[in-house]
């Protein structure tokens, strides 16, 4: 790509970003784009695109790349792990963890059920532990309405673990 084509793309990206910056800031149309970018702490789009391009080349494609006089060698960076080919529902932890000579446990297995719920402004969290087909421990809490259902779920898990 020649310098003129590069400059044209840079101007195009700048004009796209400018429209959004004017809308976000409510500034006058005569405000320079660079000033709007500083006000909103945003990197110009052509620089952001170059950074993302470098990250993809080095991180995903495994290619060496130069950016602003800095050489990025793909072998110096950790490669992303390949996606799991095992569906989480079929994943058996016992098959993948070595016991290293430990014999079978004589402990009684305990099942734990947790729940975090939110209906209107009522938020709650609870867990129930079952050992030998009998309830061995229960816990519940009414939470602040500001707590999300996900936070309520995590609180139930934390309480059950403790």
XYZ file of N, CA and C in Angstrom:
486
model
N 0.845 -1.161 0.000
C 0.000 0.000 0.000
C 0.897 1.233 0.000
N 0.633 2.152 -0.899
C 1.430 3.368 -1.024
C 1.094 4.374 0.059
N 1.920 5.404 0.196
C 1.696 6.409 1.226
C 0.378 7.162 1.046
N -0.033 7.402 -0.201
C -1.292 8.120 -0.427
C -2.485 7.266 -0.009
N -2.437 5.980 -0.329
C -3.520 5.066 0.067
C -3.586 4.960 1.586
N -2.436 4.880 2.217
C -2.353 4.812 3.676
C -2.976 6.071 4.301
N -2.626 7.241 3.762
C -3.151 8.512 4.265
C -4.666 8.581 4.066
N -5.156 8.110 2.907
C -6.603 8.122 2.621
C -7.365 7.251 3.623
N -6.825 6.060 3.928
C -7.473 5.186 4.905
C -7.450 5.812 6.297
N -6.344 6.456 6.631
C -6.229 7.117 7.933
C -7.284 8.216 8.061
N -7.473 9.026 7.005
C -8.487 10.089 7.011
C -9.895 9.502 7.128
N -10.158 8.385 6.427
C -11.465 7.750 6.475
C -11.774 7.262 7.897
N -10.819 6.578 8.522
C -11.016 6.094 9.889
C -11.209 7.256 10.854
N -10.458 8.322 10.657
C -10.576 9.492 11.511
C -11.959 10.129 11.380
N -12.488 10.194 10.159
C -13.815 10.796 9.962
C -14.907 9.943 10.587
N -14.746 8.626 10.548
C -15.722 7.729 11.181
C -15.704 7.940 12.690
N -14.499 7.964 13.278
C -14.384 8.137 14.723
C -14.874 9.527 15.148
N -14.617 10.535 14.331
C -14.995 11.910 14.659
C -16.497 12.054 14.882
N -17.301 11.413 14.022
C -18.761 11.511 14.155
C -19.213 11.018 15.525
N -18.654 9.917 15.974
C -19.034 9.372 17.271
C -18.512 10.247 18.414
N -17.288 10.754 18.262
C -16.716 11.610 19.302
C -17.526 12.894 19.469
N -17.973 13.495 18.378
C -18.800 14.698 18.468
C -20.113 14.395 19.181
N -20.691 13.249 18.857
C -21.948 12.855 19.482
C -21.766 12.584 20.975
N -20.701 11.887 21.341
C -20.448 11.532 22.740
C -20.146 12.768 23.573
N -19.280 13.636 23.063
C -18.831 14.789 23.847
C -19.798 15.967 23.785
N -20.572 16.059 22.721
C -21.448 17.221 22.560
C -20.657 18.468 22.202
N -19.424 18.296 21.723
C -18.557 19.424 21.387
C -19.014 20.071 20.075
N -18.477 21.271 19.827
C -18.764 21.980 18.581
C -18.137 21.245 17.401
N -18.741 21.430 16.228
C -18.219 20.797 15.014
C -16.831 21.300 14.644
N -16.459 22.443 15.149
C -15.147 23.010 14.823
C -14.033 22.467 15.725
N -14.382 21.655 16.725
C -13.379 21.084 17.621
C -12.527 20.081 16.855
N -11.201 20.193 16.942
C -10.328 19.253 16.228
C -10.523 17.811 16.702
N -10.402 16.879 15.789
C -10.547 15.459 16.119
C -9.538 15.035 17.170
N -8.312 15.504 17.060
C -7.267 15.141 18.036
C -7.668 15.586 19.443
N -8.286 16.756 19.554
C -8.727 17.243 20.864
C -9.841 16.353 21.420
N -10.757 15.927 20.567
C -11.841 15.040 20.993
C -11.287 13.699 21.472
N -10.276 13.193 20.775
C -9.657 11.920 21.169
C -8.980 12.057 22.526
N -8.341 13.175 22.787
C -7.696 13.405 24.079
C -8.747 13.521 25.181
N -9.820 14.259 24.920
C -10.888 14.433 25.914
C -11.459 13.085 26.335
N -11.658 12.189 25.375
C -12.258 10.882 25.654
C -11.227 9.786 25.908
N -9.947 10.139 25.924
C -8.862 9.169 26.163
C -8.927 8.000 25.172
N -9.155 8.326 23.918
C -9.249 7.303 22.877
C -8.071 7.384 21.923
N -7.599 6.227 21.520
C -6.530 6.129 20.540
C -7.153 6.318 19.152
N -6.504 7.060 18.259
C -7.027 7.180 16.889
C -7.208 5.795 16.263
N -8.280 5.649 15.472
C -8.624 4.339 14.917
C -7.526 3.739 14.049
N -6.794 4.546 13.284
C -5.754 3.971 12.430
C -4.625 3.372 13.270
N -4.350 3.960 14.434
C -3.329 3.399 15.329
C -3.871 2.137 16.000
N -5.121 2.178 16.444
C -5.757 1.015 17.066
C -5.794 -0.163 16.087
N -6.102 0.108 14.823
C -6.145 -0.947 13.801
C -4.766 -1.554 13.600
N -3.728 -0.715 13.585
C -2.359 -1.213 13.408
C -1.948 -2.078 14.601
N -2.319 -1.660 15.811
C -2.008 -2.441 17.016
C -2.704 -3.799 16.950
N -3.983 -3.804 16.604
C -4.738 -5.051 16.517
C -4.167 -5.962 15.436
N -3.761 -5.369 14.315
C -3.154 -6.136 13.241
C -1.869 -6.805 13.720
N -1.059 -6.070 14.471
C 0.187 -6.618 15.012
C -0.106 -7.752 15.986
N -1.088 -7.552 16.854
C -1.455 -8.596 17.816
C -1.917 -9.870 17.127
N -2.712 -9.730 16.073
C -3.203 -10.898 15.345
C -2.057 -11.601 14.628
N -1.203 -10.843 13.986
C -0.081 -11.454 13.263
C 0.833 -12.227 14.205
N 1.174 -11.621 15.334
C 2.102 -12.254 16.265
C 1.410 -13.331 17.087
N 0.265 -12.983 17.686
C -0.401 -13.894 18.622
C -1.163 -15.030 17.986
N -1.885 -14.760 16.930
C -2.741 -15.783 16.325
C -2.110 -16.488 15.131
N -1.447 -15.703 14.273
C -0.896 -16.284 13.053
C 0.529 -16.784 13.230
N 1.174 -16.430 14.341
C 2.530 -16.889 14.612
C 3.557 -16.319 13.659
N 3.388 -15.060 13.267
C 4.339 -14.406 12.367
C 5.093 -13.313 13.114
N 6.318 -13.073 12.719
C 7.070 -11.952 13.262
C 6.538 -10.669 12.649
N 6.632 -9.564 13.395
C 6.064 -8.317 12.915
C 6.836 -7.141 13.498
N 6.920 -6.049 12.744
C 7.527 -4.810 13.222
C 6.440 -3.755 13.349
N 6.494 -2.999 14.464
C 5.539 -1.914 14.675
C 6.267 -0.766 15.356
N 6.240 0.398 14.739
C 6.880 1.603 15.281
C 8.334 1.349 15.669
N 9.061 0.617 14.848
C 10.468 0.363 15.093
C 10.749 -0.727 16.111
N 9.712 -1.395 16.596
C 9.882 -2.478 17.565
C 9.615 -3.799 16.857
N 10.524 -4.760 17.047
C 10.360 -6.069 16.424
C 9.675 -7.016 17.415
N 8.610 -7.651 16.966
C 7.886 -8.626 17.777
C 8.138 -10.011 17.194
N 8.806 -10.858 17.960
C 9.104 -12.224 17.540
C 8.040 -13.138 18.137
N 7.288 -13.837 17.292
C 6.162 -14.647 17.775
C 6.591 -15.733 18.751
N 7.825 -16.188 18.690
C 8.283 -17.249 19.590
C 8.490 -16.743 21.021
N 8.495 -15.419 21.200
C 8.675 -14.842 22.531
C 7.358 -14.751 23.299
N 6.258 -15.066 22.658
C 4.943 -14.904 23.277
C 4.244 -16.248 23.402
N 3.474 -16.358 24.449
C 2.719 -17.585 24.709
C 1.628 -17.735 23.662
N 1.510 -18.924 23.111
C 0.486 -19.184 22.108
C -0.808 -19.587 22.815
N -1.951 -19.189 22.271
C -3.218 -19.572 22.905
C -3.397 -21.083 22.868
N -3.986 -21.614 23.925
C -4.217 -23.052 23.965
C -5.340 -23.411 22.999
N -5.251 -24.583 22.388
C -6.306 -24.976 21.445
C -7.616 -25.199 22.199
N -8.730 -24.963 21.532
C -10.011 -25.168 22.211
C -10.198 -26.638 22.587
N -10.919 -26.855 23.656
C -11.168 -28.211 24.121
C -12.075 -28.934 23.135
N -11.743 -30.174 22.843
C -12.590 -30.945 21.936
C -13.575 -31.806 22.727
N -13.499 -31.709 24.058
C -14.402 -32.477 24.905
C -15.514 -31.547 25.390
N -16.743 -31.963 25.218
C -17.864 -31.173 25.712
C -17.812 -31.174 27.238
N -18.042 -30.021 27.884
C -17.952 -29.949 29.342
C -18.819 -30.966 30.081
N -19.963 -31.326 29.504
C -20.837 -32.293 30.164
C -20.225 -33.691 30.180
N -19.322 -33.972 29.242
C -18.696 -35.290 29.160
C -17.342 -35.345 29.862
N -16.883 -34.219 30.390
C -15.567 -34.145 31.016
C -15.610 -34.826 32.381
N -14.783 -35.825 32.565
C -14.716 -36.545 33.830
C -13.400 -36.195 34.517
N -13.476 -35.476 35.613
C -12.284 -35.018 36.317
C -11.481 -36.189 36.875
N -12.147 -37.237 37.299
C -11.450 -38.383 37.874
C -10.520 -39.047 36.860
N -10.903 -39.017 35.581
C -10.090 -39.638 34.536
C -8.825 -38.835 34.225
N -8.776 -37.567 34.611
C -7.678 -36.705 34.221
C -6.772 -36.295 35.370
N -7.101 -36.642 36.594
C -6.278 -36.276 37.739
C -5.576 -37.506 38.283
N -4.241 -37.496 38.282
C -3.529 -38.647 38.838
C -3.659 -38.664 40.362
N -3.842 -39.849 40.916
C -3.994 -39.973 42.366
C -2.655 -40.183 43.059
N -1.609 -40.478 42.302
C -0.255 -40.641 42.810
C -0.199 -41.548 44.034
N -0.699 -42.733 43.878
C -0.548 -43.744 44.914
C -1.552 -43.667 46.041
N -2.467 -42.748 45.992
C -3.450 -42.671 47.061
C -4.453 -43.809 46.893
N -4.789 -44.402 47.976
C -5.779 -45.465 47.946
C -7.169 -44.878 47.893
N -8.171 -45.729 47.796
C -9.541 -45.225 47.769
C -9.871 -44.526 49.083
N -10.612 -43.464 48.982
C -10.975 -42.680 50.159
C -12.062 -43.405 50.943
N -11.965 -43.328 52.269
C -12.997 -43.935 53.116
C -14.014 -42.892 53.560
N -13.923 -41.697 52.981
C -14.862 -40.640 53.330
C -16.190 -40.869 52.628
N -17.240 -40.471 53.285
C -18.578 -40.592 52.713
C -18.790 -39.464 51.717
N -19.235 -39.779 50.493
C -19.446 -38.721 49.506
C -20.587 -37.782 49.920
N -20.382 -36.512 49.662
C -21.386 -35.495 49.968
C -21.749 -34.782 48.680
N -23.041 -34.622 48.459
C -23.523 -33.860 47.314
C -23.935 -32.486 47.808
N -23.568 -31.441 47.065
C -23.909 -30.082 47.460
C -24.679 -29.424 46.317
N -25.787 -28.805 46.644
C -26.619 -28.099 45.683
C -26.661 -26.637 46.086
N -26.398 -25.745 45.129
C -26.377 -24.314 45.407
C -27.387 -23.597 44.529
N -27.800 -22.407 44.984
C -28.715 -21.600 44.186
C -28.578 -20.140 44.573
N -28.623 -19.291 43.586
C -28.726 -17.854 43.776
C -29.903 -17.403 42.940
N -30.803 -16.642 43.535
C -32.026 -16.263 42.829
C -32.314 -14.783 43.003
N -32.993 -14.229 42.005
C -33.416 -12.836 42.081
C -34.757 -12.714 41.394
N -35.750 -12.266 42.144
C -37.087 -12.028 41.608
C -37.485 -10.624 42.056
N -37.770 -9.773 41.092
C -38.049 -8.357 41.357
C -36.893 -7.762 42.152
N -37.150 -7.259 43.358
C -36.081 -6.681 44.175
C -35.651 -7.618 45.295
N -36.057 -8.868 45.250
C -35.696 -9.838 46.278
C -34.566 -10.723 45.753
N -33.443 -10.747 46.472
C -32.302 -11.552 46.070
C -31.943 -12.488 47.207
N -31.691 -13.749 46.881
C -31.343 -14.724 47.903
C -30.298 -15.693 47.414
N -29.697 -16.382 48.389
C -28.634 -17.331 48.095
C -28.759 -18.475 49.091
N -28.492 -19.707 48.644
C -28.632 -20.852 49.548
C -27.823 -22.033 49.048
N -27.552 -22.966 49.980
C -26.997 -24.253 49.590
C -27.510 -25.320 50.536
N -27.457 -26.554 50.048
C -27.894 -27.717 50.817
C -26.887 -28.836 50.560
N -26.377 -29.430 51.635
C -25.432 -30.546 51.512
C -26.142 -31.827 51.928
N -25.967 -32.890 51.137
C -26.619 -34.176 51.409
C -25.546 -35.250 51.548
N -25.560 -35.930 52.680
C -24.629 -37.027 52.948
C -25.448 -38.249 53.335
N -25.162 -39.403 52.758
C -25.918 -40.652 53.026
C -27.414 -40.451 52.845
N -27.775 -39.761 51.776
C -29.171 -39.517 51.413
C -29.950 -38.748 52.462
N -29.257 -37.992 53.330
C -29.907 -37.158 54.330
C -29.282 -35.767 54.293
N -30.084 -34.769 54.563
C -29.582 -33.397 54.581
C -28.636 -33.248 55.762
N -27.387 -32.880 55.477
C -26.398 -32.746 56.546
C -26.111 -31.282 56.888
N -26.379 -30.362 55.976
C -26.114 -28.948 56.237
C -26.930 -28.114 55.270
N -27.522 -27.025 55.785
C -28.221 -26.066 54.932
C -27.781 -24.661 55.310
N -27.908 -23.769 54.361
C -27.564 -22.361 54.593
C -28.372 -21.530 53.619
N -28.852 -20.381 54.092
C -29.553 -19.466 53.194
C -29.349 -18.044 53.689
N -29.464 -17.089 52.767
C -29.279 -15.683 53.116
C -30.122 -14.813 52.202
N -30.721 -13.785 52.813
C -31.417 -12.766 52.032
C -30.396 -11.670 51.767
N -30.281 -11.261 50.506
C -29.235 -10.331 50.098
C -29.820 -8.992 49.691
N -28.934 -8.015 49.586
C -29.314 -6.673 49.153
C -29.876 -6.722 47.734
N -30.865 -5.875 47.432
C -31.409 -5.843 46.063
C -30.381 -5.437 45.012
N -29.275 -4.800 45.439
C -28.242 -4.385 44.493
C -27.409 -5.566 44.000
N -27.453 -6.695 44.694
C -26.684 -7.886 44.325
C -27.310 -8.503 43.073
N -26.467 -8.894 42.118
C -26.968 -9.553 40.915
C -27.176 -11.044 41.189
N -27.898 -11.703 40.306
C -28.138 -13.135 40.459
C -26.820 -13.911 40.346
N -25.891 -13.399 39.555
C -24.597 -14.072 39.403
C -23.779 -13.967 40.686
N -23.848 -12.800 41.346
C -23.158 -12.639 42.625
C -23.791 -13.545 43.678
N -25.101 -13.684 43.634
C -25.799 -14.560 44.576
C -25.372 -16.009 44.369
N -25.234 -16.417 43.115
C -24.762 -17.778 42.818
C -23.357 -18.001 43.376
N -22.474 -17.031 43.163
C -21.096 -17.148 43.649
C -21.053 -17.192 45.173
N -21.913 -16.416 45.830
C -21.954 -16.424 47.292
C -22.379 -17.795 47.813
N -23.348 -18.417 47.148
C -23.774 -19.764 47.549
C -22.649 -20.773 47.371
N -21.933 -20.684 46.272
C -20.780 -21.584 46.052
C -19.706 -21.362 47.099
N -19.410 -20.109 47.408
C -18.386 -19.781 48.402
C -18.783 -20.323 49.770
N -20.034 -20.124 50.152
C -20.508 -20.605 51.447
C -20.446 -22.140 51.517
N -20.800 -22.790 50.424
C -20.768 -24.268 50.400
C -19.335 -24.782 50.522
N -18.405 -24.129 49.866
C -17.006 -24.552 49.931
C -16.451 -24.378 51.339
N -16.789 -23.235 51.944
C -16.308 -22.981 53.312
C -16.915 -23.944 54.296
